[in-house]
PDB file of C-alpha atoms in Angstrom:
ATOM      1  CA  MET A   1     -44.974  89.488  39.687  1.00 56.00           C
ATOM      2  CA  ASN A   2     -48.780  88.570  39.067  1.00 72.00           C
ATOM      3  CA  LYS A   3     -50.284  85.506  39.985  1.00 68.00           C
ATOM      4  CA  PHE A   4     -50.192  83.900  36.340  1.00 68.00           C
ATOM      5  CA  ASN A   5     -46.456  84.644  36.122  1.00 75.00           C
ATOM      6  CA  PHE A   6     -46.193  83.046  39.726  1.00 72.00           C
ATOM      7  CA  LEU A   7     -48.118  80.055  38.895  1.00 68.00           C
ATOM      8  CA  LEU A   8     -45.980  79.345  35.693  1.00 71.00           C
ATOM      9  CA  SER A   9     -42.593  79.913  37.798  1.00 79.00           C
ATOM     10  CA  PHE A  10     -43.932  77.783  40.548  1.00 75.00           C
ATOM     11  CA  GLN A  11     -44.855  75.013  37.792  1.00 80.00           C
ATOM     12  CA  ARG A  12     -41.638  75.071  35.915  1.00 79.00           C
ATOM     13  CA  ILE A  13     -39.451  74.869  39.285  1.00 80.00           C
ATOM     14  CA  TRP A  14     -41.630  71.936  40.688  1.00 79.00           C
ATOM     15  CA  GLN A  15     -40.864  70.197  37.103  1.00 80.00           C
ATOM     16  CA  TYR A  16     -37.574  70.572  37.472  1.00 78.00           C
ATOM     17  CA  PHE A  17     -37.487  69.311  41.442  1.00 76.00           C
ATOM     18  CA  VAL A  18     -39.883  66.235  40.223  1.00 75.00           C
ATOM     19  CA  ILE A  19     -36.682  65.889  37.684  1.00 73.00           C
ATOM     20  CA  TRP A  20     -34.328  66.433  40.250  1.00 72.00           C
ATOM     21  CA  MET A  21     -36.187  63.569  42.757  1.00 69.00           C
ATOM     22  CA  ASN A  22     -36.537  60.891  39.993  1.00 69.00           C
ATOM     23  CA  SER A  23     -33.041  61.455  38.331  1.00 64.00           C
ATOM     24  CA  SER A  24     -32.030  58.468  36.733  1.00 72.00           C
ATOM     25  CA  SER A  25     -30.150  57.290  33.575  1.00 78.00           C
ATOM     26  CA  ASP A  26     -33.096  57.126  32.261  1.00 82.00           C
ATOM     27  CA  LEU A  27     -34.183  59.837  29.494  1.00 87.00           C
ATOM     28  CA  GLN A  28     -37.420  61.588  30.986  1.00 85.00           C
ATOM     29  CA  VAL A  29     -40.081  63.981  28.578  1.00 89.00           C
ATOM     30  CA  TRP A  30     -42.400  66.099  30.302  1.00 90.00           C
ATOM     31  CA  GLN A  31     -44.793  68.781  28.626  1.00 90.00           C
ATOM     32  CA  GLU A  32     -45.662  72.711  29.355  1.00 89.00           C
ATOM     33  CA  SER A  33     -49.184  73.504  29.214  1.00 84.00           C
ATOM     34  CA  ASP A  34     -50.494  76.771  29.067  1.00 82.00           C
ATOM     35  CA  ARG A  35     -53.140  78.079  31.933  1.00 82.00           C
ATOM     36  CA  HIS A  36     -55.962  76.346  30.053  1.00 83.00           C
ATOM     37  CA  GLY A  37     -54.272  72.904  30.022  1.00 81.00           C
ATOM     38  CA  HIS A  38     -53.184  72.847  26.702  1.00 83.00           C
ATOM     39  CA  ALA A  39     -49.843  71.775  25.813  1.00 80.00           C
ATOM     40  CA  TYR A  40     -47.502  73.958  24.050  1.00 85.00           C
ATOM     41  CA  CYS A  41     -43.901  72.398  24.329  1.00 92.00           C
ATOM     42  CA  TRP A  42     -42.700  68.662  25.030  1.00 93.00           C
ATOM     43  CA  HIS A  43     -39.019  68.829  26.740  1.00 92.00           C
ATOM     44  CA  ALA A  44     -36.643  66.002  26.415  1.00 91.00           C
ATOM     45  CA  TYR A  45     -33.502  65.229  28.949  1.00 88.00           C
ATOM     46  CA  ASP A  46     -30.910  62.705  28.780  1.00 86.00           C
ATOM     47  CA  PRO A  47     -29.368  62.485  32.182  1.00 82.00           C
ATOM     48  CA  ILE A  48     -26.194  60.556  30.976  1.00 83.00           C
ATOM     49  CA  THR A  49     -24.921  62.934  28.294  1.00 87.00           C
ATOM     50  CA  GLY A  50     -26.725  65.981  29.656  1.00 88.00           C
ATOM     51  CA  ARG A  51     -28.444  66.452  26.412  1.00 89.00           C
ATOM     52  CA  SER A  52     -31.624  68.638  26.447  1.00 91.00           C
ATOM     53  CA  ALA A  53     -34.047  69.786  24.082  1.00 93.00           C
ATOM     54  CA  CYS A  54     -37.657  71.515  23.315  1.00 94.00           C
ATOM     55  CA  PHE A  55     -39.869  70.773  20.700  1.00 95.00           C
ATOM     56  CA  GLY A  56     -43.098  72.204  19.737  1.00 92.00           C
ATOM     57  CA  SER A  57     -45.058  68.773  19.184  1.00 91.00           C
ATOM     58  CA  GLU A  58     -45.169  65.302  20.662  1.00 89.00           C
ATOM     59  CA  GLU A  59     -44.432  64.345  17.231  1.00 93.00           C
ATOM     60  CA  GLU A  60     -41.272  66.521  16.814  1.00 93.00           C
ATOM     61  CA  MET A  61     -40.118  65.277  19.923  1.00 90.00           C
ATOM     62  CA  ARG A  62     -40.292  61.283  19.047  1.00 91.00           C
ATOM     63  CA  ILE A  63     -38.890  61.880  15.730  1.00 93.00           C
ATOM     64  CA  TRP A  64     -35.316  63.648  18.294  1.00 89.00           C
ATOM     65  CA  ILE A  65     -35.805  60.386  20.083  1.00 89.00           C
ATOM     66  CA  ASP A  66     -35.995  58.187  17.423  1.00 90.00           C
ATOM     67  CA  LYS A  67     -32.715  60.130  15.692  1.00 88.00           C
ATOM     68  CA  CYS A  68     -30.437  60.021  18.984  1.00 83.00           C
ATOM     69  CA  TYR A  69     -31.344  56.867  20.315  1.00 79.00           C
ATOM     70  CA  TYR A  70     -32.394  54.074  17.982  1.00 79.00           C
ATOM     71  CA  ARG A  71     -30.732  54.935  14.664  1.00 66.00           C
TER      72      ARG A  71
END
């Protein structure tokens, strides 16, 4: 495993740990970035329903949230 793959794996583990530590009934949203700091994926997780989703843009994520929670 090269250094870049290790860092990506560690970043994902850290994100899941932070989510677990902050688990509550609130919708959780975060973004993943490449090694240059450019966001490439937005995630949303609802701990009440267990639903999760991944989006290519913040706008797509906001539309999903609006459809699910503000009908």
